[in-house]
Amino acid sequence: MKKDNIPSFIYMFSYSIYLIFTMLYYSFYGIYINSYYKYILVFCVLLLILKEILSKNIKIKDLFFLILCLALTYILFLHLNGMSMFPLFFFIYGSRNIEFRKIVKLTIYLMSSMLLFIVISSFLGFIPDYVSYNNGRRRHFLGFRYALVPSVYAFNLTALILYLKKDLSFFKIFIIVLINYLFFYYTGSRLSFALSLLLIIFSRYKIKSKIILKLFVLSFPVCCVFSLVMIFNFNPNDSKMFKLNEKLGYRLSLGQQSLNEYSINLFGNDTEFIGNGVDLYGNKSNKTYNYVDCLYLNILEKYGIIFTILFVIMFFYESIYLYKKGDYYLLLVLFILGIRGMIDDLGIYLNFNTFLLLFGYQFNSIKSLNLRKDEKKDVKI
């Protein structure tokens, strides 16, 4: 192995450990690694620090990016619920000089293998396949502790595969749709299935309208403001808002309820959100359901105003960067993730959203995202 490739190898090794054990932790295999999972995360971060020590050509803008990542990590450390996320910005910072396509290829291999392993384990009875019943809906957890997790992984894999291979054959598209449908059928996760279909359809067409592409750029700030305004101004006495709240699974009323429980401040709160998942032993919480699915409100209450503003700005700045580079597909992915954030909060977790690593490429030292040939034409704003 060449000396220059050692930092890249260390990063990939650390990322592989993180992804494998985090997927296991979210499954019923988590019971076997729960006691030392946090030490695995610390080990991954130590490897990333070693990677930076061995790296060369650290520039002034890298130091600025490092300070930003450390500041965001510090905010996570202020809260008990931030422990599982603390490697996030270390991975984002370390990705700035790693080719994104290499990370994508590794993620597809590891994530698909682990997803298949966990689902088959649940079918064979090695771990439980917890089943919930709610309003006539039967939902299989397929070896995970939350019903929506398998479908979220399927959506992320779909987005990554389409990034690598733009012109897939009809048969391969059919297989991808079929796999997403099977996860939807078993888990009842409608959002992931719908967004996967939307991504597949739009990825087949090259949108040339600058107006539409600029709207894509505004996805995160617009969706953030819109969803927060809707929650803040929710009025249960308004018949239209009441019906909309019902269709959204009572997300508006639950969001407003959380605002009454937790204050909005600069650095967030130690929140306790109770969802529909189960613990490592398959037991459901006896506490009242109060989960906030809206990503923007969720991180606003957990990590505060400063973290939320910086998080949205980073996505917005990344969208501008992709627009200028002419990478329509990645811009489309961020647009869909922005929309998803209004009704689902898992986009903040690296194991569910590989595209968080795109932040690092605004500060990269390899000059590009290694774009496909048809996407290397710069676009002027």
Coordinates of C-alpha atoms in Angstrom, one line a residue:
M1 CA 0.0 0.0 0.0
K2 CA 1.3 3.4 -1.0
K3 CA 2.0 5.8 1.9
D4 CA -0.4 8.4 0.4
N5 CA -3.2 5.8 0.5
I6 CA -2.9 5.0 4.2
P7 CA -5.2 7.9 5.4
S8 CA -7.8 6.9 2.9
F9 CA -7.7 3.3 4.1
I10 CA -8.0 4.3 7.7
Y11 CA -11.0 6.5 6.9
M12 CA -12.7 3.6 5.0
F13 CA -11.9 1.2 7.8
S14 CA -13.3 3.5 10.5
Y15 CA -16.4 4.1 8.4
S16 CA -16.9 0.4 7.8
I17 CA -16.8 -0.4 11.5
Y18 CA -19.2 2.5 12.3
L19 CA -21.7 1.4 9.7
I20 CA -21.7 -2.3 10.5
F21 CA -22.0 -1.9 14.2
T22 CA -24.5 0.9 14.0
M23 CA -26.8 -1.2 11.8
L24 CA -26.4 -4.0 14.3
Y25 CA -27.2 -1.7 17.2
Y26 CA -30.5 -0.6 15.5
S27 CA -31.5 -4.3 15.2
F28 CA -32.2 -6.9 17.8
Y29 CA -28.5 -7.9 17.5
G30 CA -27.9 -4.7 19.5
I31 CA -28.4 -6.6 22.7
Y32 CA -25.1 -8.3 22.1
I33 CA -23.1 -5.0 21.5
N34 CA -25.0 -2.5 23.7
S35 CA -22.5 -2.6 26.6
Y36 CA -19.6 -1.6 24.4
Y37 CA -21.2 0.2 21.4
K38 CA -20.1 3.7 22.7
Y39 CA -16.5 2.4 22.9
I40 CA -16.8 1.4 19.2
L41 CA -17.8 4.9 18.3
V42 CA -14.9 6.3 20.3
F43 CA -12.5 3.9 18.5
C44 CA -13.9 5.1 15.1
V45 CA -13.2 8.7 16.1
L46 CA -9.7 7.9 17.2
L47 CA -9.0 6.3 13.8
L48 CA -10.3 9.4 12.1
I49 CA -7.9 11.6 14.3
L50 CA -5.0 9.3 13.3
K51 CA -6.1 9.7 9.6
E52 CA -5.8 13.5 10.0
I53 CA -2.4 13.2 11.6
L54 CA -1.1 11.2 8.7
S55 CA -2.7 13.4 6.1
K56 CA -0.8 16.2 4.3
N57 CA -1.6 19.5 2.8
I58 CA -4.0 20.8 5.5
K59 CA -5.0 24.3 4.4
I60 CA -6.4 27.3 6.2
K61 CA -10.0 26.5 5.0
D62 CA -9.6 23.0 6.5
L63 CA -8.9 24.6 9.9
F64 CA -12.0 26.7 9.6
F65 CA -14.1 23.6 8.7
L66 CA -12.5 21.8 11.6
I67 CA -13.5 24.5 14.0
L68 CA -17.1 24.4 12.7
C69 CA -17.3 20.6 13.0
L70 CA -15.8 20.7 16.5
A71 CA -18.3 23.4 17.6
L72 CA -21.2 21.3 16.3
T73 CA -19.8 18.2 18.0
Y74 CA -19.5 20.1 21.3
I75 CA -23.2 21.0 21.1
L76 CA -24.1 17.3 20.6
F77 CA -22.0 16.5 23.7
L78 CA -24.0 18.8 25.8
H79 CA -26.9 16.3 25.7
L80 CA -27.3 12.7 26.6
N81 CA -29.1 12.0 23.3
G82 CA -26.1 13.3 21.3
M83 CA -23.8 10.5 22.1
S84 CA -24.9 8.2 19.2
M85 CA -24.3 11.1 16.8
F86 CA -21.0 12.5 18.0
P87 CA -18.9 10.8 15.3
L88 CA -21.0 12.5 12.6
F89 CA -18.9 15.6 12.1
F90 CA -15.6 13.7 12.4
F91 CA -16.7 11.6 9.4
I92 CA -17.9 14.7 7.5
Y93 CA -14.6 16.5 8.1
G94 CA -12.5 13.4 7.2
S95 CA -14.5 12.9 3.9
R96 CA -13.2 16.1 2.4
N97 CA -10.3 14.4 0.7
I98 CA -11.8 11.0 0.1
E99 CA -13.5 10.3 -3.3
F100 CA -17.3 10.3 -2.7
R101 CA -17.8 7.5 -5.3
K102 CA -15.5 5.2 -3.3
I103 CA -17.5 5.9 -0.1
V104 CA -20.7 5.2 -2.1
K105 CA -19.5 1.9 -3.4
L106 CA -18.4 0.7 0.0
T107 CA -21.7 1.8 1.5
I108 CA -23.8 0.0 -1.0
Y109 CA -21.8 -3.2 -0.4
L110 CA -21.9 -3.0 3.4
M111 CA -25.4 -1.6 3.9
S112 CA -27.0 -4.1 1.5
S113 CA -25.1 -7.0 3.0
M114 CA -26.0 -6.0 6.6
L115 CA -29.6 -5.3 5.7
L116 CA -30.0 -8.7 4.0
F117 CA -28.2 -10.4 7.0
I118 CA -30.5 -8.8 9.6
V119 CA -33.8 -9.4 7.6
I120 CA -32.9 -13.1 6.9
S121 CA -31.9 -13.5 10.6
S122 CA -35.4 -12.4 11.6
F123 CA -37.1 -14.7 9.1
L124 CA -35.0 -17.7 10.4
G125 CA -35.8 -16.8 14.0
F126 CA -32.3 -15.9 15.1
I127 CA -33.6 -12.5 16.2
P128 CA -37.2 -11.4 16.7
D129 CA -39.4 -10.0 13.9
Y130 CA -41.5 -7.8 16.1
V131 CA -45.0 -7.1 14.6
S132 CA -47.1 -4.1 15.6
Y133 CA -50.8 -3.4 14.8
N134 CA -52.1 0.1 14.6
N135 CA -55.3 1.3 13.1
G136 CA -55.6 -1.9 11.1
R137 CA -52.0 -1.7 9.8
R138 CA -49.8 -4.6 10.4
R139 CA -46.1 -3.6 10.5
H140 CA -43.1 -6.1 10.5
F141 CA -39.9 -4.7 12.0
L142 CA -37.9 -7.3 10.1
G143 CA -35.3 -7.7 12.8
F144 CA -34.9 -4.0 13.6
R145 CA -36.3 -2.1 16.6
Y146 CA -38.2 0.3 14.5
A147 CA -40.6 -0.6 11.7
L148 CA -39.5 2.2 9.4
V149 CA -35.7 1.5 9.6
P150 CA -35.5 -1.2 6.8
S151 CA -37.3 1.1 4.3
V152 CA -35.1 4.0 5.2
Y153 CA -32.0 1.9 4.4
A154 CA -33.7 0.8 1.1
F155 CA -34.3 4.4 0.2
N156 CA -30.7 5.3 0.9
L157 CA -29.4 2.4 -1.1
T158 CA -31.7 3.3 -4.0
A159 CA -30.3 6.9 -4.0
L160 CA -26.7 5.6 -3.9
I161 CA -27.2 3.1 -6.7
L162 CA -28.8 5.7 -8.9
Y163 CA -25.9 8.0 -8.2
L164 CA -23.4 5.4 -9.4
K165 CA -25.4 4.2 -12.4
K166 CA -27.5 6.9 -14.1
D167 CA -28.8 4.8 -17.1
L168 CA -30.0 1.6 -15.5
S169 CA -31.8 -0.9 -17.6
F170 CA -35.6 -1.3 -17.2
F171 CA -35.1 -4.7 -15.6
K172 CA -32.7 -3.3 -12.9
I173 CA -35.1 -0.4 -12.2
F174 CA -37.9 -3.0 -11.9
I175 CA -35.8 -5.0 -9.4
I176 CA -35.1 -1.8 -7.3
V177 CA -38.8 -0.8 -7.3
L178 CA -39.8 -4.4 -6.3
I179 CA -37.3 -4.5 -3.4
N180 CA -38.6 -1.1 -2.2
Y181 CA -42.2 -2.3 -2.5
L182 CA -41.5 -5.5 -0.5
F183 CA -40.1 -3.4 2.3
F184 CA -43.2 -1.1 2.1
Y185 CA -45.5 -4.2 2.1
Y186 CA -43.9 -5.6 5.3
T187 CA -43.1 -2.5 7.2
G188 CA -45.9 -0.1 6.0
S189 CA -43.4 2.7 5.6
R190 CA -45.2 4.7 3.0
L191 CA -42.9 7.8 2.9
S192 CA -39.7 5.9 2.0
F193 CA -41.4 4.0 -0.7
A194 CA -43.0 7.1 -2.2
L195 CA -39.8 9.0 -2.1
S196 CA -37.9 6.1 -3.7
L197 CA -40.4 6.1 -6.6
L198 CA -40.1 9.9 -6.9
L199 CA -36.3 9.7 -7.0
I200 CA -36.3 7.0 -9.7
I201 CA -38.8 8.9 -11.9
F202 CA -37.0 12.3 -11.7
S203 CA -33.5 10.7 -12.0
R204 CA -34.5 9.5 -15.5
Y205 CA -35.0 13.0 -16.8
K206 CA -32.5 15.9 -17.1
I207 CA -34.2 19.1 -15.8
K208 CA -32.7 22.1 -17.6
S209 CA -34.9 24.8 -16.2
K210 CA -32.7 27.1 -14.1
I211 CA -35.8 28.2 -12.2
I212 CA -36.6 24.7 -11.0
L213 CA -33.0 24.0 -10.2
K214 CA -32.8 27.1 -8.1
L215 CA -35.9 26.0 -6.3
F216 CA -34.0 22.7 -5.5
V217 CA -31.3 24.8 -4.0
L218 CA -33.7 26.4 -1.6
S219 CA -35.2 23.1 -0.4
F220 CA -33.7 23.0 3.1
P221 CA -34.3 26.6 4.2
V222 CA -37.8 26.7 2.7
C223 CA -38.9 23.3 4.1
C224 CA -37.4 24.2 7.5
V225 CA -39.2 27.6 7.7
F226 CA -42.5 26.2 6.3
S227 CA -42.7 23.2 8.6
L228 CA -41.9 25.3 11.7
V229 CA -44.4 27.9 10.8
M230 CA -47.1 25.2 10.2
I231 CA -46.4 23.7 13.7
F232 CA -46.1 27.0 15.5
N233 CA -49.4 28.2 14.0
F234 CA -51.3 24.9 14.2
N235 CA -54.9 25.5 15.4
P236 CA -57.0 22.4 16.2
N237 CA -60.1 24.5 15.9
D238 CA -59.4 25.1 12.2
S239 CA -61.2 22.3 10.3
K240 CA -58.7 22.4 7.4
M241 CA -55.7 22.2 9.7
F242 CA -57.4 19.5 11.8
K243 CA -57.9 17.3 8.7
L244 CA -54.3 18.0 7.5
N245 CA -53.0 17.0 11.0
E246 CA -54.9 13.7 10.7
K247 CA -53.5 13.0 7.3
L248 CA -50.0 13.7 8.6
G249 CA -50.3 11.3 11.5
Y250 CA -50.9 14.0 14.0
R251 CA -47.4 15.4 13.4
L252 CA -48.6 19.0 13.7
S253 CA -50.3 18.6 17.1
L254 CA -47.4 16.5 18.5
G255 CA -45.0 19.1 17.3
Q256 CA -47.0 21.9 19.0
Q257 CA -47.3 19.7 22.1
S258 CA -43.5 19.4 22.3
L259 CA -43.1 23.1 22.1
N260 CA -45.2 23.4 25.2
E261 CA -43.0 20.9 27.0
Y262 CA -39.5 22.0 25.8
S263 CA -38.3 25.6 25.4
I264 CA -36.5 26.8 22.3
N265 CA -33.0 28.1 23.2
L266 CA -29.5 28.4 21.8
F267 CA -28.1 25.0 22.8
G268 CA -31.1 22.7 23.1
N269 CA -32.6 20.5 25.8
D270 CA -32.3 16.9 27.1
T271 CA -35.4 15.8 25.4
E272 CA -37.2 12.5 25.9
F273 CA -39.2 11.6 22.8
I274 CA -41.2 8.4 23.0
G275 CA -41.8 6.7 19.6
N276 CA -43.3 3.4 18.2
G277 CA -40.1 1.5 18.5
V278 CA -39.1 -1.1 21.0
D279 CA -36.1 -1.6 23.3
L280 CA -33.4 -4.2 22.9
Y281 CA -35.6 -6.8 24.6
G282 CA -38.6 -6.1 22.4
N283 CA -40.5 -4.2 25.0
K284 CA -42.6 -1.1 24.1
S285 CA -42.4 2.0 26.3
N286 CA -45.4 2.5 28.7
K287 CA -45.0 6.2 28.4
T288 CA -47.2 8.4 26.3
Y289 CA -46.2 8.7 22.6
N290 CA -44.8 12.2 21.9
Y291 CA -42.3 11.7 19.1
V292 CA -41.5 14.7 16.9
D293 CA -40.9 13.4 13.4
C294 CA -40.2 16.8 11.8
L295 CA -36.4 16.9 11.5
Y296 CA -36.2 20.7 11.8
L297 CA -38.2 20.9 15.0
N298 CA -36.6 17.8 16.4
I299 CA -33.0 19.2 16.2
L300 CA -34.2 22.6 17.2
E301 CA -35.5 21.2 20.5
K302 CA -32.7 18.7 21.0
Y303 CA -29.7 20.8 20.0
G304 CA -30.9 24.4 19.9
I305 CA -31.1 27.4 17.5
I306 CA -27.3 27.6 16.7
F307 CA -27.0 24.0 15.7
T308 CA -30.2 24.1 13.6
I309 CA -29.3 27.3 11.7
L310 CA -25.8 25.9 11.0
F311 CA -27.2 22.6 9.9
V312 CA -29.6 24.2 7.4
I313 CA -27.0 26.6 6.2
M314 CA -24.6 23.7 5.5
F315 CA -27.2 22.0 3.4
F316 CA -28.1 25.2 1.6
Y317 CA -24.4 26.0 0.9
E318 CA -23.9 22.4 -0.4
S319 CA -26.9 22.8 -2.7
I320 CA -25.4 26.0 -4.2
Y321 CA -22.0 24.1 -4.6
L322 CA -23.8 21.3 -6.5
Y323 CA -25.7 23.7 -8.6
K324 CA -22.5 25.5 -9.7
K325 CA -20.9 22.1 -10.4
G326 CA -23.9 21.1 -12.5
D327 CA -24.5 17.9 -10.5
Y328 CA -28.3 17.7 -11.1
Y329 CA -28.7 14.3 -9.5
L330 CA -27.1 15.1 -6.1
L331 CA -29.0 18.4 -6.1
L332 CA -32.2 16.3 -6.6
V333 CA -31.3 14.0 -3.7
L334 CA -30.8 17.0 -1.4
F335 CA -34.1 18.5 -2.6
I336 CA -35.9 15.2 -1.7
L337 CA -34.1 15.0 1.6
G338 CA -35.2 18.5 2.4
I339 CA -38.8 17.6 1.8
R340 CA -38.4 14.4 3.8
G341 CA -37.2 16.4 6.7
M342 CA -40.6 17.9 7.2
I343 CA -42.1 14.6 8.3
D344 CA -39.1 12.4 9.1
D345 CA -36.1 13.0 11.3
L346 CA -33.7 10.2 10.3
G347 CA -31.9 12.4 7.8
I348 CA -29.6 13.6 10.5
Y349 CA -28.1 10.2 11.1
L350 CA -25.1 9.1 9.0
N351 CA -26.1 5.4 9.0
F352 CA -29.4 6.4 7.3
N353 CA -28.1 9.2 5.1
T354 CA -24.8 8.8 3.4
F355 CA -25.2 12.1 1.6
L356 CA -24.4 14.0 4.8
L357 CA -20.8 13.4 3.8
L358 CA -21.2 15.8 0.9
F359 CA -20.6 18.6 3.3
G360 CA -16.9 17.8 3.3
Y361 CA -16.5 18.3 -0.5
Q362 CA -16.8 22.1 -0.2
F363 CA -13.5 22.0 1.5
N364 CA -11.9 19.1 -0.4
S365 CA -8.4 18.7 -1.6
I366 CA -9.1 16.4 -4.5
K367 CA -10.9 19.3 -6.3
S368 CA -14.1 17.5 -7.3
L369 CA -16.8 15.0 -6.4
N370 CA -15.6 12.8 -9.2
L371 CA -18.7 13.6 -11.1
R372 CA -20.1 11.5 -14.0
K373 CA -19.0 12.7 -17.5
D374 CA -22.4 14.1 -18.3
E375 CA -22.4 16.3 -15.1
K376 CA -19.0 18.0 -15.3
K377 CA -20.3 21.1 -17.0
D378 CA -20.4 24.1 -14.6
V379 CA -23.6 26.0 -14.3
K380 CA -23.6 29.8 -13.7
I381 CA -26.1 31.3 -11.2

